[in-house]
mmCIF file of C-alpha atoms in Angstrom:
data_model
loop_
_atom_site.group_PDB
_atom_site.id
_atom_site.type_symbol
_atom_site.label_atom_id
_atom_site.label_comp_id
_atom_site.label_asym_id
_atom_site.label_seq_id
_atom_site.Cartn_x
_atom_site.Cartn_y
_atom_site.Cartn_z
ATOM 1 C CA MET S 1 117.837 72.550 76.649
ATOM 2 C CA HIS S 2 117.578 75.624 74.417
ATOM 3 C CA ILE S 3 114.207 77.342 74.013
ATOM 4 C CA LEU S 4 113.226 80.236 71.765
ATOM 5 C CA ILE S 5 110.606 82.656 73.074
ATOM 6 C CA LEU S 6 109.042 84.777 70.353
ATOM 7 C CA GLY S 7 107.735 88.160 71.446
ATOM 8 C CA GLY S 8 108.322 91.117 73.713
ATOM 9 C CA THR S 9 105.005 90.863 75.535
ATOM 10 C CA THR S 10 104.575 90.913 79.290
ATOM 11 C CA GLU S 11 103.860 87.181 79.134
ATOM 12 C CA ALA S 12 107.033 86.504 77.152
ATOM 13 C CA ARG S 13 109.160 88.374 79.688
ATOM 14 C CA ARG S 14 107.497 86.564 82.577
ATOM 15 C CA LEU S 15 108.132 83.197 80.963
ATOM 16 C CA ALA S 16 111.806 84.064 80.492
ATOM 17 C CA GLU S 17 111.996 85.033 84.163
ATOM 18 C CA LEU S 18 110.493 81.685 85.161
ATOM 19 C CA VAL S 19 112.757 79.409 83.113
ATOM 20 C CA HIS S 20 116.029 81.165 82.219
ATOM 21 C CA ALA S 21 117.835 79.910 85.339
ATOM 22 C CA ARG S 22 117.389 76.263 84.347
ATOM 23 C CA VAL S 23 117.360 76.275 80.528
ATOM 24 C CA ARG S 24 119.136 78.284 77.873
ATOM 25 C CA THR S 25 116.647 80.945 76.831
ATOM 26 C CA THR S 26 116.695 83.146 73.747
ATOM 27 C CA SER S 27 114.010 85.820 73.474
ATOM 28 C CA SER S 28 113.354 87.230 70.015
ATOM 29 C CA LEU S 29 111.973 90.776 69.757
ATOM 30 C CA ALA S 30 110.583 92.227 66.537
ATOM 31 C CA GLY S 31 112.405 95.541 67.009
ATOM 32 C CA ARG S 32 109.359 97.743 66.419
ATOM 33 C CA VAL S 33 109.620 99.409 69.844
ATOM 34 C CA ALA S 34 112.546 101.794 70.236
ATOM 35 C CA ALA S 35 113.319 101.008 73.882
ATOM 36 C CA PRO S 36 111.796 97.619 74.755
ATOM 37 C CA LYS S 37 111.843 96.106 78.223
ATOM 38 C CA LEU S 38 114.428 93.345 77.923
ATOM 39 C CA PRO S 39 113.846 89.910 79.438
ATOM 40 C CA PRO S 40 116.558 87.879 81.195
ATOM 41 C CA GLY S 41 118.628 85.463 79.145
ATOM 42 C CA GLU S 42 119.838 85.893 75.585
ATOM 43 C CA VAL S 43 118.033 88.415 73.387
ATOM 44 C CA ARG S 44 117.943 88.855 69.628
ATOM 45 C CA VAL S 45 116.211 91.677 67.759
ATOM 46 C CA GLY S 46 114.786 91.633 64.244
ATOM 47 C CA GLY S 47 113.182 89.233 61.818
ATOM 48 C CA PHE S 48 114.341 85.831 60.675
ATOM 49 C CA GLY S 49 113.574 86.113 56.977
ATOM 50 C CA GLY S 50 110.211 84.401 56.922
ATOM 51 C CA ALA S 51 109.329 80.848 57.862
ATOM 52 C CA GLU S 52 112.284 79.404 55.978
ATOM 53 C CA GLY S 53 114.733 81.690 57.756
ATOM 54 C CA LEU S 54 113.255 80.837 61.125
ATOM 55 C CA ALA S 55 113.438 77.089 60.410
ATOM 56 C CA ARG S 56 117.082 77.503 59.465
ATOM 57 C CA TRP S 57 117.763 79.465 62.671
ATOM 58 C CA LEU S 58 116.100 76.756 64.781
ATOM 59 C CA ARG S 59 118.332 74.082 63.256
ATOM 60 C CA GLU S 60 121.541 76.115 63.382
ATOM 61 C CA HIS S 61 121.028 77.076 67.038
ATOM 62 C CA GLN S 62 119.809 73.633 68.085
ATOM 63 C CA VAL S 63 116.550 74.870 69.549
ATOM 64 C CA ASP S 64 114.589 72.239 71.474
ATOM 65 C CA ALA S 65 111.259 74.072 71.782
ATOM 66 C CA VAL S 66 109.595 77.294 70.637
ATOM 67 C CA ILE S 67 107.100 79.372 72.616
ATOM 68 C CA ASP S 68 105.131 81.814 70.478
ATOM 69 C CA ALA S 69 104.365 84.525 73.045
ATOM 70 C CA THR S 70 103.896 87.309 70.524
ATOM 71 C CA HIS S 71 101.069 89.839 70.658
ATOM 72 C CA PRO S 72 97.672 88.214 69.967
ATOM 73 C CA PHE S 73 97.481 90.205 66.717
ATOM 74 C CA ALA S 74 100.956 89.267 65.411
ATOM 75 C CA ASP S 75 99.448 86.658 63.119
ATOM 76 C CA THR S 76 102.216 86.799 60.496
ATOM 77 C CA ILE S 77 105.008 85.699 62.831
ATOM 78 C CA SER S 78 102.674 83.137 64.405
ATOM 79 C CA SER S 79 102.041 81.623 60.988
ATOM 80 C CA HIS S 80 105.774 81.629 60.232
ATOM 81 C CA ALA S 81 106.498 79.990 63.587
ATOM 82 C CA ALA S 82 104.044 77.161 62.887
ATOM 83 C CA ARG S 83 105.544 76.453 59.470
ATOM 84 C CA ALA S 84 109.140 76.725 60.711
ATOM 85 C CA ALA S 85 108.580 74.477 63.730
ATOM 86 C CA ALA S 86 106.985 71.817 61.558
ATOM 87 C CA GLU S 87 109.835 71.997 59.037
ATOM 88 C CA ALA S 88 112.540 71.855 61.729
ATOM 89 C CA HIS S 89 110.654 69.199 63.770
ATOM 90 C CA VAL S 90 110.691 71.407 66.882
ATOM 91 C CA PRO S 91 107.784 71.441 69.391
ATOM 92 C CA LEU S 92 105.752 74.669 69.351
ATOM 93 C CA LEU S 93 103.414 76.150 71.951
ATOM 94 C CA ALA S 94 101.351 79.340 71.689
ATOM 95 C CA LEU S 95 101.097 81.505 74.797
ATOM 96 C CA ARG S 96 98.064 83.785 74.502
ATOM 97 C CA ARG S 97 96.614 85.898 77.283
ATOM 98 C CA PRO S 98 92.803 85.488 77.480
ATOM 99 C CA GLY S 99 90.759 87.935 75.464
ATOM 100 C CA TRP S 100 88.352 90.431 76.986
ATOM 101 C CA ALA S 101 84.630 89.738 77.370
ATOM 102 C CA PRO S 102 81.860 92.341 77.538
ATOM 103 C CA VAL S 103 79.924 92.821 80.756
ATOM 104 C CA LYS S 104 76.628 94.496 81.547
ATOM 105 C CA GLY S 105 76.693 98.129 80.446
ATOM 106 C CA ASP S 106 79.256 97.690 77.677
ATOM 107 C CA ASP S 107 78.403 99.018 74.216
ATOM 108 C CA TRP S 108 80.781 96.977 72.077
ATOM 109 C CA HIS S 109 80.908 96.878 68.289
ATOM 110 C CA PRO S 110 83.092 93.904 67.233
ATOM 111 C CA VAL S 111 84.830 94.100 63.837
ATOM 112 C CA ASP S 112 87.283 91.932 61.923
ATOM 113 C CA THR S 113 89.522 94.524 60.232
ATOM 114 C CA LEU S 114 90.886 97.984 60.933
ATOM 115 C CA GLU S 115 89.165 99.244 57.797
ATOM 116 C CA GLU S 116 85.838 98.089 59.208
ATOM 117 C CA ALA S 117 86.758 99.655 62.553
ATOM 118 C CA ALA S 118 87.322 102.997 60.818
ATOM 119 C CA ASP S 119 83.934 102.881 59.104
ATOM 120 C CA VAL S 120 82.062 101.946 62.285
ATOM 121 C CA ALA S 121 83.869 104.488 64.472
ATOM 122 C CA ARG S 122 83.145 107.258 61.987
ATOM 123 C CA ARG S 123 79.410 106.536 62.259
ATOM 124 C CA LEU S 124 79.489 106.499 66.060
ATOM 125 C CA GLY S 125 81.279 109.769 66.802
ATOM 126 C CA ARG S 126 83.694 112.491 65.744
ATOM 127 C CA ARG S 127 86.210 112.447 68.617
ATOM 128 C CA ILE S 128 87.874 109.067 68.428
ATOM 129 C CA PHE S 129 90.427 107.539 70.790
ATOM 130 C CA LEU S 130 92.650 105.044 68.955
ATOM 131 C CA THR S 131 94.511 102.401 70.962
ATOM 132 C CA THR S 132 95.143 100.083 68.019
ATOM 133 C CA GLY S 133 98.853 100.856 67.683
ATOM 134 C CA ARG S 134 100.804 103.118 65.390
ATOM 135 C CA MET S 135 101.131 100.492 62.644
ATOM 136 C CA GLY S 136 97.408 100.524 61.853
ATOM 137 C CA LEU S 137 96.973 104.278 61.593
ATOM 138 C CA ALA S 138 96.795 104.253 57.784
ATOM 139 C CA SER S 139 93.356 102.626 57.948
ATOM 140 C CA PHE S 140 91.989 105.868 59.425
ATOM 141 C CA ALA S 141 93.896 108.301 57.198
ATOM 142 C CA HIS S 142 91.005 108.761 54.748
ATOM 143 C CA ILE S 143 88.657 110.258 57.353
ATOM 144 C CA PRO S 144 88.702 114.087 57.119
ATOM 145 C CA ASP S 145 85.753 114.923 59.348
ATOM 146 C CA ALA S 146 86.855 113.403 62.674
ATOM 147 C CA TRP S 147 89.483 114.191 65.302
ATOM 148 C CA PHE S 148 91.683 111.362 66.501
ATOM 149 C CA LEU S 149 93.758 110.834 69.626
ATOM 150 C CA LEU S 150 96.312 108.075 69.100
ATOM 151 C CA ARG S 151 98.082 106.531 72.075
ATOM 152 C CA SER S 152 101.207 104.537 71.273
ATOM 153 C CA VAL S 153 104.620 103.720 72.704
ATOM 154 C CA ASP S 154 106.534 105.217 69.756
ATOM 155 C CA PRO S 155 105.662 107.996 67.270
ATOM 156 C CA PRO S 156 103.646 106.840 64.253
ATOM 157 C CA GLU S 157 104.629 107.221 60.627
ATOM 158 C CA PRO S 158 102.384 108.632 57.879
ATOM 159 C CA PRO S 159 99.863 108.417 56.372
ATOM 160 C CA PHE S 160 97.929 110.207 59.117
ATOM 161 C CA PRO S 161 94.323 111.323 59.469
ATOM 162 C CA PRO S 162 94.124 115.088 58.837
ATOM 163 C CA HIS S 163 93.197 115.801 62.454
ATOM 164 C CA LEU S 164 95.404 113.794 64.798
ATOM 165 C CA ASP S 165 96.996 114.259 68.213
ATOM 166 C CA VAL S 166 99.514 111.691 69.463
ATOM 167 C CA LEU S 167 99.976 110.687 73.085
ATOM 168 C CA LEU S 168 103.190 108.744 73.678
ATOM 169 C CA ASP S 169 102.691 106.485 76.662
ATOM 170 C CA ARG S 170 103.182 102.907 77.785
ATOM 171 C CA GLY S 171 100.924 100.850 80.045
ATOM 172 C CA PRO S 172 99.918 99.748 82.531
ATOM 173 C CA PHE S 173 97.245 102.434 82.826
ATOM 174 C CA THR S 174 95.065 103.260 85.829
ATOM 175 C CA LEU S 175 91.305 103.602 85.869
ATOM 176 C CA ASP S 176 91.494 107.150 87.246
ATOM 177 C CA GLY S 177 93.934 108.075 84.502
ATOM 178 C CA GLU S 178 91.690 106.639 81.784
ATOM 179 C CA ARG S 179 88.642 108.405 83.182
ATOM 180 C CA ASP S 180 90.513 111.718 83.138
ATOM 181 C CA LEU S 181 91.803 111.159 79.604
ATOM 182 C CA LEU S 182 88.337 110.442 78.188
ATOM 183 C CA ARG S 183 86.873 113.452 79.951
ATOM 184 C CA ARG S 184 89.721 115.851 79.165
ATOM 185 C CA HIS S 185 89.667 115.065 75.437
ATOM 186 C CA ALA S 186 85.857 114.801 75.193
ATOM 187 C CA ILE S 187 86.189 111.349 73.647
ATOM 188 C CA GLU S 188 83.065 109.994 71.930
ATOM 189 C CA VAL S 189 84.328 106.611 70.650
ATOM 190 C CA LEU S 190 87.051 104.189 71.761
ATOM 191 C CA VAL S 191 88.716 101.955 69.152
ATOM 192 C CA THR S 192 90.838 99.086 70.426
ATOM 193 C CA LYS S 193 92.011 95.553 69.745
ATOM 194 C CA ASP S 194 91.009 92.577 71.855
ATOM 195 C CA SER S 195 94.523 92.357 73.253
ATOM 196 C CA GLY S 196 93.430 90.973 76.609
ATOM 197 C CA GLY S 197 95.365 91.293 79.839
ATOM 198 C CA THR S 198 95.135 93.842 82.629
ATOM 199 C CA ALA S 199 97.667 96.489 81.574
ATOM 200 C CA THR S 200 95.298 98.327 79.221
ATOM 201 C CA ALA S 201 91.912 97.000 80.383
ATOM 202 C CA PRO S 202 90.975 100.074 82.514
ATOM 203 C CA LYS S 203 90.062 101.995 79.339
ATOM 204 C CA LEU S 204 87.164 99.558 78.845
ATOM 205 C CA THR S 205 85.856 100.217 82.346
ATOM 206 C CA ALA S 206 86.194 103.961 81.855
ATOM 207 C CA ALA S 207 84.342 103.764 78.535
ATOM 208 C CA ARG S 208 81.552 101.725 80.131
ATOM 209 C CA GLU S 209 81.179 104.245 82.970
ATOM 210 C CA ALA S 210 80.987 107.083 80.440
ATOM 211 C CA ALA S 211 78.481 105.158 78.247
ATOM 212 C CA LEU S 212 80.856 105.353 75.285
ATOM 213 C CA PRO S 213 80.720 102.931 72.362
ATOM 214 C CA VAL S 214 83.775 100.696 71.916
ATOM 215 C CA VAL S 215 84.810 99.445 68.497
ATOM 216 C CA ILE S 216 86.813 96.297 69.228
ATOM 217 C CA LEU S 217 88.863 94.337 66.726
ATOM 218 C CA ARG S 218 88.497 90.578 67.085
ATOM 219 C CA ARG S 219 91.795 88.711 67.495
ATOM 220 C CA PRO S 220 92.942 86.175 64.892
ATOM 221 C CA PRO S 221 93.050 82.516 65.974
ATOM 222 C CA ALA S 222 96.294 80.686 66.672
ATOM 223 C CA PRO S 223 97.527 78.578 63.733
ATOM 224 C CA GLU S 224 95.654 75.322 63.350
ATOM 225 C CA GLY S 225 97.108 72.424 65.298
ATOM 226 C CA VAL S 226 99.235 74.529 67.648
ATOM 227 C CA PRO S 227 98.448 73.945 71.360
ATOM 228 C CA VAL S 228 97.598 77.088 73.324
ATOM 229 C CA VAL S 229 98.045 78.033 76.982
ATOM 230 C CA THR S 230 96.988 81.276 78.618
ATOM 231 C CA THR S 231 99.631 81.870 81.320
ATOM 232 C CA PRO S 232 103.440 81.900 81.495
ATOM 233 C CA GLU S 233 103.208 79.406 84.349
ATOM 234 C CA ALA S 234 101.362 76.930 82.125
ATOM 235 C CA ALA S 235 103.981 77.415 79.401
ATOM 236 C CA ALA S 236 106.732 76.719 81.937
ATOM 237 C CA GLN S 237 104.946 73.535 82.978
ATOM 238 C CA TRP S 238 104.725 72.493 79.318
ATOM 239 C CA LEU S 239 108.487 72.844 79.073
ATOM 240 C CA THR S 240 109.011 70.946 82.314
ATOM 241 C CA ALA S 241 106.891 68.062 81.021
ATOM 242 C CA GLY S 242 109.729 67.222 78.636
ATOM 243 C CA SER S 243 108.612 63.888 77.301
ATOM 244 C CA ASP S 244 105.056 65.169 76.842
ATOM 245 C CA VAL S 245 106.218 67.818 74.380
ATOM 246 C CA ARG S 246 105.646 66.732 70.800
ATOM 247 C CA PRO S 247 106.420 68.427 67.471
ATOM 248 C CA PRO S 248 103.429 69.876 65.622
ATOM 249 C CA GLY S 249 101.943 67.448 63.102
#
């Protein structure tokens, strides 16, 4: 059995660890991170050339199942995976960590786009902590009257906001560390995506303790008709089921 795992997420790596000893596993990484943590098994880096290219790759490499374990906001590759799996008649499963949910004391401002996030954050404060990734920085570049702290794994590329500091770091992050960061930089607003998981969740607790507003970008849904599980263990069980796995559509 040959499976393709899409994504370099923590969940994707964990799934590869669970199954690579008993099935042939190929993990596909987008290549946007300079020094990614590599999973066990075979690894490929880079795009496929859209849905058609991915469908061709699935046929040529005789893939038996695809697990879309990409980041919850990687909706383009998820859409391509759904189309390619249907075209190649290969079963597809989406592995998505659960999203975050507000608790008592949170001051959340949900939005649907980064452009909306920029407008809301600008109204809420002038010292803004961005944890939305380096690829979305352009949405904030038009704001001249705010100071931004961007945390990302790799350096961003322009366009930048006029007043920007960059903190290169990779999670997981601790609650004490997030408390210190918010205090040290006098942060007034946190902007983040609903990525879910525990690696970056402490920033939400720290923001709640400091009574800071959080502008949070809602995650896009998985493609219609694609089954979804929330843990690598459940994805491994789906693969083990064998005869219960069915192609989409």
